[in-house]
Every structure is written in C-alpha cells, then in structure tokens.
Tab-separated table of C-alpha atoms and ligand atoms in Angstrom:
chain	number	residue	atom	x	y	z
I	1	MET	CA	-20.626	-17.017	31.042
I	2	LYS	CA	-21.791	-13.877	29.249
I	3	PHE	CA	-23.804	-14.315	26.064
I	4	TYR	CA	-23.702	-11.728	23.259
I	5	ASP	CA	-25.859	-10.789	20.297
I	6	TYR	CA	-22.726	-10.612	18.127
I	7	LEU	CA	-19.237	-12.011	18.329
I	8	ILE	CA	-17.193	-9.844	15.959
I	9	VAL	CA	-13.979	-11.448	14.730
I	10	GLY	CA	-11.597	-8.660	13.696
I	11	ALA	CA	-11.310	-5.126	15.076
I	12	GLY	CA	-10.581	-3.516	11.703
I	13	LEU	CA	-12.775	-0.835	10.192
I	14	PHE	CA	-15.478	-3.329	9.186
I	15	GLY	CA	-15.703	-4.966	12.618
I	16	ALA	CA	-15.482	-1.645	14.474
I	17	THR	CA	-18.154	0.053	12.332
I	18	PHE	CA	-20.427	-2.967	12.679
I	19	ALA	CA	-19.968	-2.953	16.467
I	20	TYR	CA	-20.741	0.781	16.644
I	21	MET	CA	-23.945	0.422	14.636
I	22	ALA	CA	-25.074	-2.702	16.519
I	23	LYS	CA	-24.435	-0.990	19.855
I	24	ARG	CA	-26.637	1.925	18.759
I	25	GLN	CA	-29.432	-0.592	18.213
I	26	GLY	CA	-28.972	-1.846	21.766
I	27	LYS	CA	-27.172	-5.056	20.784
I	28	SER	CA	-24.375	-6.530	22.860
I	29	CYS	CA	-21.082	-7.255	21.078
I	30	LEU	CA	-17.733	-8.803	21.852
I	31	VAL	CA	-14.948	-7.828	19.435
I	32	ILE	CA	-11.851	-10.019	19.286
I	33	ASP	CA	-8.660	-9.531	17.293
I	34	LYS	CA	-5.606	-11.722	17.047
I	35	ARG	CA	-3.292	-8.727	16.741
I	36	PRO	CA	-2.010	-6.951	19.857
I	37	HIS	CA	-3.969	-3.808	18.913
I	38	LEU	CA	-7.362	-2.689	17.599
I	39	GLY	CA	-7.882	-1.031	14.209
I	40	GLY	CA	-6.788	-3.697	11.740
I	41	ASN	CA	-4.863	-2.182	8.876
I	42	ILE	CA	-5.656	1.423	9.723
I	43	TYR	CA	-3.864	1.170	13.068
I	44	CYS	CA	-1.099	3.741	13.657
I	45	GLU	CA	1.884	3.364	15.927
I	46	ASN	CA	3.132	6.468	17.676
I	47	ILE	CA	6.865	6.950	17.075
I	48	GLU	CA	8.560	10.190	18.188
I	49	GLY	CA	5.117	11.786	18.513
I	50	ILE	CA	4.274	10.939	14.893
I	51	ASN	CA	1.383	8.661	13.864
I	52	VAL	CA	3.066	6.035	11.725
I	53	HIS	CA	0.728	4.138	9.380
I	54	THR	CA	2.006	0.685	10.316
I	55	TYR	CA	0.219	-1.211	7.529
I	56	GLY	CA	0.709	1.330	4.754
I	57	ALA	CA	-0.305	4.939	4.092
I	58	HIS	CA	-4.047	5.487	4.527
I	59	ILE	CA	-5.829	8.528	3.151
I	60	PHE	CA	-9.549	8.808	3.679
I	61	HIS	CA	-11.441	10.006	0.616
I	62	THR	CA	-15.077	9.767	-0.399
I	63	SER	CA	-17.862	11.483	-2.267
I	64	ASN	CA	-20.431	9.850	-0.008
I	65	LYS	CA	-21.714	12.590	2.315
I	66	GLU	CA	-23.340	10.133	4.685
I	67	VAL	CA	-20.010	8.334	5.196
I	68	TRP	CA	-18.078	11.604	5.525
I	69	ASP	CA	-20.536	12.997	8.100
I	70	PHE	CA	-20.420	9.704	9.961
I	71	VAL	CA	-16.617	9.574	10.338
I	72	ASN	CA	-16.544	13.273	11.251
I	73	SER	CA	-19.124	12.639	13.974
I	74	ILE	CA	-16.596	10.259	15.556
I	75	VAL	CA	-13.431	12.327	15.038
I	76	GLU	CA	-12.678	15.570	13.239
I	77	PHE	CA	-10.687	15.246	9.994
I	78	ASN	CA	-7.952	17.590	8.770
I	79	ARG	CA	-7.720	18.964	5.217
I	80	TYR	CA	-4.853	16.766	4.006
I	81	THR	CA	-4.863	16.479	0.212
I	82	ASN	CA	-3.000	13.642	-1.421
I	83	SER	CA	-0.585	15.071	-4.014
I	84	PRO	CA	2.063	12.438	-4.640
I	85	VAL	CA	5.301	13.177	-6.453
I	86	ALA	CA	7.243	10.776	-8.687
I	87	ASN	CA	11.023	10.557	-8.619
I	88	TYR	CA	12.498	9.136	-11.836
I	89	LYS	CA	16.295	9.029	-11.837
I	90	GLY	CA	16.431	12.075	-9.570
I	91	LYS	CA	13.972	14.202	-11.547
I	92	LEU	CA	10.656	15.046	-9.916
I	93	TYR	CA	7.224	14.936	-11.551
I	94	ASN	CA	3.831	15.794	-10.098
I	95	LEU	CA	1.089	13.172	-10.077
I	96	PRO	CA	-1.568	12.428	-11.185
I	97	PHE	CA	-0.686	13.311	-14.814
I	98	ASN	CA	-1.562	16.977	-15.156
I	99	MET	CA	-0.265	20.253	-16.591
I	100	ASN	CA	2.570	20.316	-14.020
I	101	THR	CA	3.682	16.821	-15.115
I	102	PHE	CA	3.576	17.753	-18.793
I	103	TYR	CA	5.589	20.924	-18.173
I	104	GLN	CA	8.178	18.888	-16.241
I	105	MET	CA	8.237	16.211	-18.975
I	106	TRP	CA	8.195	18.318	-22.153
I	107	GLY	CA	8.124	22.006	-21.171
I	108	THR	CA	4.580	22.451	-22.531
I	109	ARG	CA	2.900	25.516	-21.022
I	110	THR	CA	-0.682	25.548	-22.264
I	111	PRO	CA	-3.383	22.848	-22.368
I	112	GLU	CA	-3.323	23.014	-26.188
I	113	GLU	CA	0.457	22.423	-26.317
I	114	ALA	CA	0.155	19.535	-23.859
I	115	ARG	CA	-2.770	17.977	-25.722
I	116	ARG	CA	-0.868	18.146	-29.013
I	117	LYS	CA	2.233	16.575	-27.463
I	118	ILE	CA	0.203	13.704	-25.951
I	119	GLU	CA	-1.553	13.083	-29.287
I	120	GLU	CA	1.800	13.077	-31.098
I	121	GLN	CA	3.228	10.558	-28.602
I	122	LYS	CA	0.175	8.310	-28.910
I	123	ARG	CA	0.258	8.465	-32.720
I	124	GLU	CA	3.946	7.528	-32.834
I	125	ALA	CA	3.292	4.586	-30.488
I	126	VAL	CA	0.327	3.253	-32.462
I	127	GLU	CA	2.217	3.620	-35.772
I	128	ALA	CA	5.227	1.743	-34.358
I	129	MET	CA	2.929	-1.039	-33.173
I	130	LYS	CA	1.185	-1.269	-36.528
I	131	ALA	CA	4.558	-1.412	-38.314
I	132	ALA	CA	5.359	-4.386	-36.119
I	133	GLY	CA	2.088	-6.038	-37.125
I	134	VAL	CA	0.297	-5.382	-33.820
I	135	GLU	CA	-3.303	-4.238	-34.268
I	136	GLU	CA	-4.580	-4.464	-30.663
I	137	PRO	CA	-2.424	-4.067	-27.509
I	138	ARG	CA	-1.419	-7.569	-26.390
I	139	ASN	CA	-0.034	-6.657	-22.985
I	140	LEU	CA	0.126	-3.862	-20.428
I	141	GLU	CA	3.128	-2.193	-22.078
I	142	GLU	CA	1.409	-1.886	-25.462
I	143	GLN	CA	-1.823	-0.790	-23.807
I	144	ALA	CA	-0.130	1.959	-21.759
I	145	ILE	CA	1.925	3.247	-24.691
I	146	SER	CA	-1.139	3.439	-26.911
I	147	LEU	CA	-3.013	5.387	-24.222
I	148	ILE	CA	-0.324	7.881	-23.154
I	149	GLY	CA	2.774	7.490	-25.369
I	150	LYS	CA	6.318	6.420	-24.719
I	151	ASP	CA	7.754	9.203	-22.508
I	152	ILE	CA	5.226	8.997	-19.689
I	153	TYR	CA	5.058	5.214	-19.912
I	154	GLU	CA	8.812	4.747	-19.666
I	155	LYS	CA	9.450	7.325	-16.960
I	156	LEU	CA	6.369	7.138	-14.766
I	157	ILE	CA	4.576	3.836	-15.333
I	158	LYS	CA	6.903	1.019	-16.427
I	159	GLY	CA	9.308	0.566	-13.488
I	160	TYR	CA	6.700	1.290	-10.826
I	161	THR	CA	4.203	-1.187	-12.276
I	162	GLU	CA	6.847	-3.887	-12.707
I	163	LYS	CA	7.898	-3.497	-9.071
I	164	GLN	CA	4.273	-3.556	-7.911
I	165	TRP	CA	3.410	-6.743	-9.780
I	166	GLY	CA	6.799	-8.433	-9.687
I	167	ARG	CA	6.522	-9.041	-13.441
I	168	LYS	CA	7.524	-7.307	-16.670
I	169	CYS	CA	4.845	-5.063	-18.215
I	170	THR	CA	5.121	-7.147	-21.390
I	171	GLU	CA	4.014	-10.170	-19.348
I	172	LEU	CA	1.075	-8.411	-17.677
I	173	PRO	CA	-2.379	-8.432	-19.297
I	174	ALA	CA	-3.519	-5.266	-21.087
I	175	PHE	CA	-6.813	-5.059	-19.171
I	176	ILE	CA	-5.050	-4.015	-15.928
I	177	ILE	CA	-4.900	-0.494	-17.388
I	178	LYS	CA	-8.262	0.423	-18.840
I	179	ARG	CA	-7.630	4.136	-19.115
I	180	LEU	CA	-5.024	6.647	-18.000
I	181	PRO	CA	-6.731	9.846	-16.996
I	182	VAL	CA	-4.924	13.069	-17.852
I	183	ARG	CA	-5.830	16.482	-16.529
I	184	LEU	CA	-5.264	19.561	-18.592
I	185	THR	CA	-5.249	21.700	-15.445
I	186	PHE	CA	-2.524	22.449	-12.886
I	187	ASP	CA	-4.171	20.237	-10.269
I	188	ASN	CA	-2.050	17.815	-8.211
I	189	ASN	CA	-4.935	16.509	-6.091
I	190	TYR	CA	-4.762	12.749	-6.611
I	191	PHE	CA	-8.375	11.974	-5.804
I	192	ASN	CA	-11.457	13.219	-7.595
I	193	ASP	CA	-13.580	12.787	-4.474
I	194	LYS	CA	-15.467	15.610	-2.821
I	195	TYR	CA	-14.058	14.944	0.656
I	196	GLN	CA	-10.662	13.791	1.894
I	197	GLY	CA	-8.479	14.046	4.974
I	198	ILE	CA	-6.841	12.311	7.897
I	199	PRO	CA	-8.395	12.054	11.386
I	200	ILE	CA	-6.912	14.757	13.603
I	201	GLY	CA	-4.813	12.813	16.112
I	202	GLY	CA	-4.655	9.763	13.821
I	203	TYR	CA	-6.770	6.769	12.834
I	204	ASN	CA	-6.647	5.193	16.295
I	205	LYS	CA	-9.015	7.967	17.410
I	206	LEU	CA	-11.537	6.825	14.821
I	207	ILE	CA	-11.289	3.211	15.977
I	208	ASP	CA	-11.365	4.152	19.680
I	209	GLY	CA	-14.481	6.248	19.038
I	210	LEU	CA	-16.206	3.427	17.169
I	211	LEU	CA	-15.370	0.901	19.859
I	212	GLU	CA	-16.103	3.110	22.871
I	213	ASP	CA	-18.165	1.102	25.385
I	214	VAL	CA	-17.796	-2.063	23.286
I	215	GLU	CA	-16.115	-5.026	24.950
I	216	SER	CA	-12.971	-5.906	22.998
I	217	ARG	CA	-10.072	-8.303	23.409
I	218	CYS	CA	-6.736	-8.167	21.577
I	219	ASN	CA	-4.290	-11.070	21.200
I	220	THR	CA	-7.315	-13.336	20.800
I	221	ASP	CA	-7.450	-15.639	17.788
I	222	PHE	CA	-10.864	-17.046	16.918
I	223	PHE	CA	-9.309	-20.300	15.749
I	224	THR	CA	-7.460	-21.063	18.965
I	225	ASP	CA	-10.784	-21.523	20.786
I	226	ARG	CA	-13.315	-21.754	17.988
I	227	GLU	CA	-15.855	-23.947	19.772
I	228	HIS	CA	-15.998	-21.582	22.733
I	229	PHE	CA	-16.380	-18.484	20.546
I	230	GLU	CA	-19.078	-20.115	18.449
I	231	SER	CA	-21.070	-20.831	21.586
I	232	ILE	CA	-21.144	-17.365	23.136
I	233	ALA	CA	-23.142	-15.333	20.609
I	234	ASP	CA	-26.287	-15.488	18.518
I	235	LYS	CA	-24.411	-14.407	15.416
I	236	ILE	CA	-20.809	-14.162	14.305
I	237	VAL	CA	-19.444	-11.331	12.196
I	238	PHE	CA	-16.330	-12.794	10.629
I	239	THR	CA	-13.790	-10.401	9.030
I	240	GLY	CA	-10.804	-12.778	8.846
I	241	LYS	CA	-9.755	-14.888	5.865
I	242	ILE	CA	-12.680	-16.838	4.404
I	243	ASP	CA	-10.469	-19.761	3.287
I	244	GLU	CA	-9.099	-20.102	6.808
I	245	TYR	CA	-12.661	-20.171	8.196
I	246	TYR	CA	-13.220	-23.290	6.073
I	247	HIS	CA	-9.840	-24.860	6.926
I	248	TYR	CA	-8.568	-24.147	3.388
I	249	ARG	CA	-10.609	-27.106	2.166
I	250	PHE	CA	-10.547	-26.018	-1.493
I	251	GLY	CA	-7.038	-24.523	-1.338
I	252	LYS	CA	-5.448	-21.197	-0.325
I	253	LEU	CA	-6.411	-17.836	-1.767
I	254	GLU	CA	-3.430	-15.771	-2.917
I	255	TYR	CA	-2.498	-12.181	-2.089
I	256	ARG	CA	0.102	-9.584	-2.846
I	257	THR	CA	1.768	-7.991	0.084
I	258	VAL	CA	3.905	-4.978	0.913
I	259	ARG	CA	6.916	-4.959	3.189
I	260	PHE	CA	7.838	-1.760	5.033
I	261	GLU	CA	11.245	-0.620	6.224
I	262	THR	CA	10.622	2.106	8.750
I	263	GLU	CA	13.322	4.455	9.990
I	264	VAL	CA	13.500	7.405	12.400
I	265	LEU	CA	15.607	10.221	10.955
I	266	ASP	CA	17.211	12.978	12.943
I	267	CYS	CA	15.901	15.724	10.678
I	268	GLU	CA	12.736	17.780	10.630
I	269	ASN	CA	11.675	17.277	7.042
I	270	TYR	CA	13.149	14.556	4.832
I	271	GLN	CA	11.290	14.795	1.535
I	272	GLY	CA	8.776	17.636	1.879
I	273	ASN	CA	5.793	15.463	0.972
I	274	ALA	CA	3.967	12.485	2.489
I	275	VAL	CA	4.254	10.307	-0.624
I	276	ILE	CA	7.091	10.057	-3.147
I	277	ASN	CA	6.917	7.259	-5.729
I	278	TYR	CA	10.169	5.868	-7.128
I	279	THR	CA	9.297	4.987	-10.687
I	280	GLU	CA	12.561	3.531	-11.982
I	281	GLN	CA	13.186	-0.201	-11.906
I	282	GLU	CA	16.682	0.167	-10.389
I	283	VAL	CA	15.358	1.509	-7.041
I	284	PRO	CA	13.980	-1.587	-5.271
I	285	TYR	CA	11.214	0.142	-3.298
I	286	THR	CA	8.061	1.610	-4.825
I	287	ARG	CA	7.494	4.553	-2.489
I	288	ILE	CA	8.813	6.440	0.513
I	289	ILE	CA	6.174	7.637	2.950
I	290	GLU	CA	7.052	10.459	5.363
I	291	HIS	CA	4.301	10.048	7.927
I	292	LYS	CA	4.374	13.433	9.692
I	293	HIS	CA	3.114	15.246	6.579
I	294	PHE	CA	-0.280	13.526	6.823
I	295	GLU	CA	-0.908	15.628	9.924
I	296	PHE	CA	1.311	18.637	9.171
I	297	GLY	CA	3.639	17.569	12.002
I	298	GLN	CA	6.218	19.959	13.442
I	299	GLN	CA	8.246	17.398	15.444
I	300	SER	CA	12.036	17.744	15.476
I	301	LYS	CA	12.503	14.230	14.055
I	302	THR	CA	10.802	12.427	11.223
I	303	VAL	CA	9.780	8.841	10.393
I	304	ILE	CA	9.926	7.390	6.903
I	305	SER	CA	8.844	4.000	5.501
I	306	ARG	CA	10.202	2.475	2.318
I	307	GLU	CA	7.628	0.204	0.670
I	308	TYR	CA	8.601	-2.992	-1.121
I	309	SER	CA	5.938	-4.878	-3.023
I	310	SER	CA	6.195	-8.669	-2.915
I	311	GLU	CA	4.453	-12.002	-3.307
I	312	TRP	CA	2.505	-13.135	-0.254
I	313	LYS	CA	3.680	-16.169	1.660
I	314	GLU	CA	2.558	-17.700	4.958
I	315	GLY	CA	3.377	-15.296	7.787
I	316	SER	CA	3.323	-12.090	5.717
I	317	GLU	CA	0.349	-9.710	5.672
I	318	PRO	CA	-2.335	-10.632	3.114
I	319	PHE	CA	-2.871	-7.138	1.651
I	320	TYR	CA	-4.195	-7.236	-1.890
I	321	PRO	CA	-6.409	-10.049	-3.238
I	322	VAL	CA	-5.247	-11.394	-6.583
I	323	ASN	CA	-8.447	-11.217	-8.598
I	324	ASP	CA	-7.375	-13.470	-11.452
I	325	ASP	CA	-9.499	-16.313	-12.805
I	326	LYS	CA	-7.954	-18.991	-10.592
I	327	ASN	CA	-8.434	-17.098	-7.328
I	328	SER	CA	-11.863	-15.757	-8.277
I	329	ALA	CA	-13.063	-19.321	-8.947
I	330	LEU	CA	-11.630	-20.480	-5.636
I	331	TYR	CA	-13.309	-17.625	-3.781
I	332	ALA	CA	-16.638	-18.476	-5.468
I	333	GLN	CA	-16.444	-21.959	-3.946
I	334	TYR	CA	-15.928	-20.529	-0.450
I	335	ARG	CA	-18.649	-17.932	-1.043
I	336	GLU	CA	-21.110	-20.697	-1.803
I	337	LEU	CA	-20.444	-22.269	1.586
I	338	ALA	CA	-20.673	-18.864	3.273
I	339	ASN	CA	-24.070	-18.220	1.692
I	340	GLN	CA	-25.413	-21.266	3.483
I	341	GLU	CA	-24.461	-20.016	6.970
I	342	PRO	CA	-27.541	-18.438	8.555
I	343	ASN	CA	-25.680	-17.144	11.607
I	344	VAL	CA	-22.407	-15.890	10.193
I	345	ILE	CA	-21.884	-12.588	8.411
I	346	PHE	CA	-18.727	-12.534	6.285
I	347	GLY	CA	-17.584	-8.943	5.819
I	348	GLY	CA	-14.552	-6.824	4.951
I	349	ARG	CA	-11.556	-7.269	2.708
I	350	LEU	CA	-10.408	-10.723	3.887
I	351	ALA	CA	-13.781	-12.412	4.260
I	352	GLU	CA	-15.074	-11.039	0.944
I	353	TYR	CA	-11.681	-11.408	-0.781
I	354	LYS	CA	-12.089	-7.967	-2.261
I	355	TYR	CA	-10.124	-4.724	-2.243
I	356	TYR	CA	-12.156	-2.124	-0.385
I	357	ASP	CA	-11.239	1.481	0.343
I	358	MET	CA	-12.156	2.666	3.834
I	359	HIS	CA	-15.223	4.639	2.771
I	360	GLN	CA	-16.494	1.591	0.882
I	361	ILE	CA	-16.148	-0.564	3.990
I	362	ILE	CA	-18.290	1.864	5.984
I	363	ALA	CA	-20.852	2.162	3.190
I	364	ALA	CA	-21.005	-1.650	2.951
I	365	VAL	CA	-21.765	-1.960	6.683
I	366	PHE	CA	-24.472	0.717	6.427
I	367	ASN	CA	-26.107	-0.564	3.251
I	368	LYS	CA	-25.996	-4.297	3.822
I	369	TYR	CA	-26.801	-4.489	7.526
I	370	PHE	CA	-28.143	-1.208	8.912
I	371	SER	CA	-30.139	0.475	6.164
R	401	LIG	C1	-1.229	-1.001	1.849
R	401	LIG	C2	-2.655	-0.530	1.895
R	401	LIG	C3	-2.949	0.825	1.764
R	401	LIG	C4	-4.280	1.256	1.806
R	401	LIG	N1	-4.527	2.604	1.651
R	401	LIG	C5	-5.795	3.038	1.680
R	401	LIG	C6	-6.092	4.426	1.499
R	401	LIG	O1	-5.199	5.267	1.306
R	401	LIG	N2	-7.392	4.822	1.540
R	401	LIG	C7	-8.430	3.931	1.745
R	401	LIG	O2	-9.585	4.346	1.785
R	401	LIG	N3	-8.168	2.613	1.945
R	401	LIG	C8	-6.891	2.148	1.912
R	401	LIG	N4	-6.638	0.808	2.105
R	401	LIG	C9	-7.771	-0.097	2.376
R	401	LIG	C10	-8.085	-0.221	3.893
R	401	LIG	O3	-6.964	-0.701	4.580
R	401	LIG	C11	-9.278	-1.177	4.074
R	401	LIG	O4	-10.419	-0.651	3.458
R	401	LIG	C12	-9.660	-1.472	5.537
R	401	LIG	O5	-8.578	-1.516	6.385
R	401	LIG	C13	-10.374	-2.805	5.575
R	401	LIG	O6	-10.879	-3.070	6.867
R	401	LIG	P1	-11.284	-4.548	7.285
R	401	LIG	O7	-11.904	-4.437	8.620
R	401	LIG	O8	-12.030	-5.191	6.194
R	401	LIG	O9	-9.905	-5.353	7.323
R	401	LIG	P2	-8.680	-5.311	8.333
R	401	LIG	O10	-8.288	-3.922	8.637
R	401	LIG	O11	-7.633	-6.189	7.759
R	401	LIG	O12	-9.240	-5.987	9.660
R	401	LIG	C14	-9.400	-7.371	9.795
R	401	LIG	C15	-8.961	-7.735	11.200
R	401	LIG	O13	-9.309	-9.095	11.464
R	401	LIG	C16	-8.343	-9.641	12.301
R	401	LIG	N5	-8.389	-11.093	12.201
R	401	LIG	C17	-8.176	-11.866	11.112
R	401	LIG	N6	-8.288	-13.151	11.427
R	401	LIG	C18	-8.578	-13.217	12.744
R	401	LIG	C19	-8.795	-14.285	13.652
R	401	LIG	N7	-8.703	-15.546	13.249
R	401	LIG	N8	-9.082	-14.009	14.934
R	401	LIG	C20	-9.136	-12.723	15.356
R	401	LIG	N9	-8.927	-11.677	14.548
R	401	LIG	C21	-8.652	-11.916	13.250
R	401	LIG	C22	-7.041	-9.060	11.756
R	401	LIG	O14	-6.010	-9.127	12.727
R	401	LIG	C23	-7.461	-7.639	11.430
R	401	LIG	O15	-7.184	-6.750	12.485
R	401	LIG	C24	-5.321	0.341	2.013
R	401	LIG	C25	-5.031	-1.017	2.133
R	401	LIG	C26	-3.720	-1.451	2.051
R	401	LIG	C27	-3.437	-2.925	2.156
C-alpha cells in the first residue's frame, strides 16, 4: 500500500492549492473528493460549449498581486468585469449604486445633484424615524433607510435582501448593513479590487493545472473508509465539514443555501449581461445568471440559471455559514477539538466555517502553510 505525506480531503480550491504547493516542495499527496468531479464549488459543467458555473457564479477578484500572479501562472485570465444590473418591476438600474443608478432613479445628472438628492432622502428618513420615537435604527430596514433613503431601499435593497435571508428586513438585525457605499462617478464595476477576471477556458483549467501530476480520486468519501484513509498518510488536510469530522457531537452547524434552475435557451443572447438581480419580492428568484457572458461566448445557444436562496437542510449544498451567536459558539467548540489535532490541518470554507472568497482561500494556503 502506498503511503503519502498528505491525504487531502476535498478537491476544492483549498485542497487543490495545498496539493500544488506541497508537490512543489517534493511532498507526495493523495486528493480525494466525494463528488464525481474535482474543483469543489468552482467546478464548471460544459453545456452547449458554455462553461456553466454549477455551484453559483464565480468571479475572481483580488488586490493581492502575489495571488493574481499565481493564478495567472496556472491559467491565463480574461478581462471580465462584474457590472451587475438590477431589475425592479421591469425597470433596469446599474449596480453598485453610482451616477448611472441615480440618473435612472431620479434623473440627476451631476454628482452635486445626486449628492443633494441622497442627503434629502436620508434626512426625510431620519426625521420620519424620530417622529415615530426611534433614535437609533432597530433593524435592517431602519438602518438601510437612514443610510441611503427610501427610494433606493425600497426598489433595490428590500425585496432582494428579504429573499436572500428568508426574513423581513424589519426582523433582520441592523448590523448586517454597516455601510452602503455610493459612487459619485459613472462606474459600474462592482469590485474595487485591482485585478479581476475569469480563467480563459473556465475554472476547471485552474483546478486541472493545480492538480496536474497529483494523484486524485473522485467519488471517494473520507467517511466511508475513514480508518483506511487515516492510516495512509503522515498528515491529513481536511476541507470538509468540521462538525461531520467530529460526528456532530455538539450538534449541527447551520448554513444558507442556493438552489439553481438551469435552462438551455435557443437564443444567442438572453439578457445581455452575466448577472441580473431581481430586486422585487414578487419574483421568487434573486438573480438570473447568463453564463456565456463571463467568457464573451459567441455560441448559438445560451444557458441561464435562476437562483433561489433557501434554508439549508440535509442533502442540500452547505453554501453560506450562518455566523450568528449560536453557530459561532458551536463552531468554537469544534475548533477547540481541532486545535488539539497535531496531524490534521482544517482548512477552507467548510472546515473553518467561514465565508472565503477564492483569492482569500489561496492567500490562506500561502500564508498559513507555505510562507
Ligand atoms: C454561491 C457562491 C458564489 C460564490 N461566488 C464567488 C465569487 O464570485 N468570487 C469569489 O472569489 N468567491 C466566490 N465564492 C466563494 C468560493 O466558492 C470559495 O472561496 C471556494 O470555493 C472555497 O473552496 P474550498 O476548497 O474551501 O471549498 P469547496 O469548494 O466547497 O471544496 C470542498 C470540497 O470538499 C469535498 N468534501 C467535503 N466532504 C468530503 C468528504 N467527506 N470526503 C471527500 N470530499 C469531501 C466537497 O465535495 C468539496 O468538493 C462563492 C461561493 C458561493 C457559495
């Protein structure tokens, strides 16, 4: 039986980056994943020649030059810029909130006009709250209105947020929205980062490059043969769910998930943009993604995914950790056990019960284990 330096559980971006770095140091690795494919949540399925982001739209963005140079050394990235559009009752607004949005909302043409309109909206909101005896925002609705005013809140924030969280904004805590950045420029670029793009040929190329010459096995669940897997390597890099690793002994960590309805359409260009948010409550989905636009595709057909946000239950994908007090306390108990394991590294979004963007995953692997 072969013996490895590392058994890596999970072929997502954390596991794949770790394997790549370990291999460069001459270490032997076996990567296993319970899914039928490598790549974890950045995996893309090819449908009609289009890379479909199976687990949700992924846009790489970073200001970290080391990370950007690293991913570009594996695969070249295109110059895709994320500029989402919001559809509220059939009217379109550019995002993030900028001079285009304010023109579409109020017809303001100069930064001074827009600034005055926003101030007026905020003042009206705060005065209305004070008249009702409210000094400090008590919930997300009051917080958002006091930061941006009623028009933008009602058209672009309220319905979308309620669909995302499955709760009314009046029942959500104010701290969820700390600030609402506005730009007084005509700039629809969603991210403030220095670098962004999509791997040319799709994310599978990034994963294939990272795992080149690394032994990997799909359809292989660590827990179905745990004793065997624990005996074949010096160290384990575990990127699955930390509560599952400990047999849920303190209870189950909770997540929010997203369900996708994906459809092939017999048209070249359905919505003219990769991402359109549906911000009214009456439309049940939060967004429609048209995948070909991430790579400027010219195919004769197109593929779209409608995204529905929902509560996680057994069998659905655990996407977003719920970082409330209850779950944070539960995670702390598991973390304490994990800290006592000399031969297991717990890394990535499921093992650290933490939302990570892709560039942060790569930086975490570099900084914690290969610096
Ligand atoms: C809907 C959505 C959209 C996102 N969009 C962006 C974006 O636009 N930009 C961005 O930078 N980031 C985005 N992210 C974040 C990005 O997906 C993560 O940073 C990244 O995928 C995390 O990699 P990971 O390796 O930690 O986890 P994963 O990709 O989840 O990999 C973990 C792997 O472990 C495997 N595994 C689990 N348990 C076992 C087991 N018992 N045995 C074997 N294998 C197991 C799983 O099958 C999985 O493949 C998004 C995330 C979500 C949920």
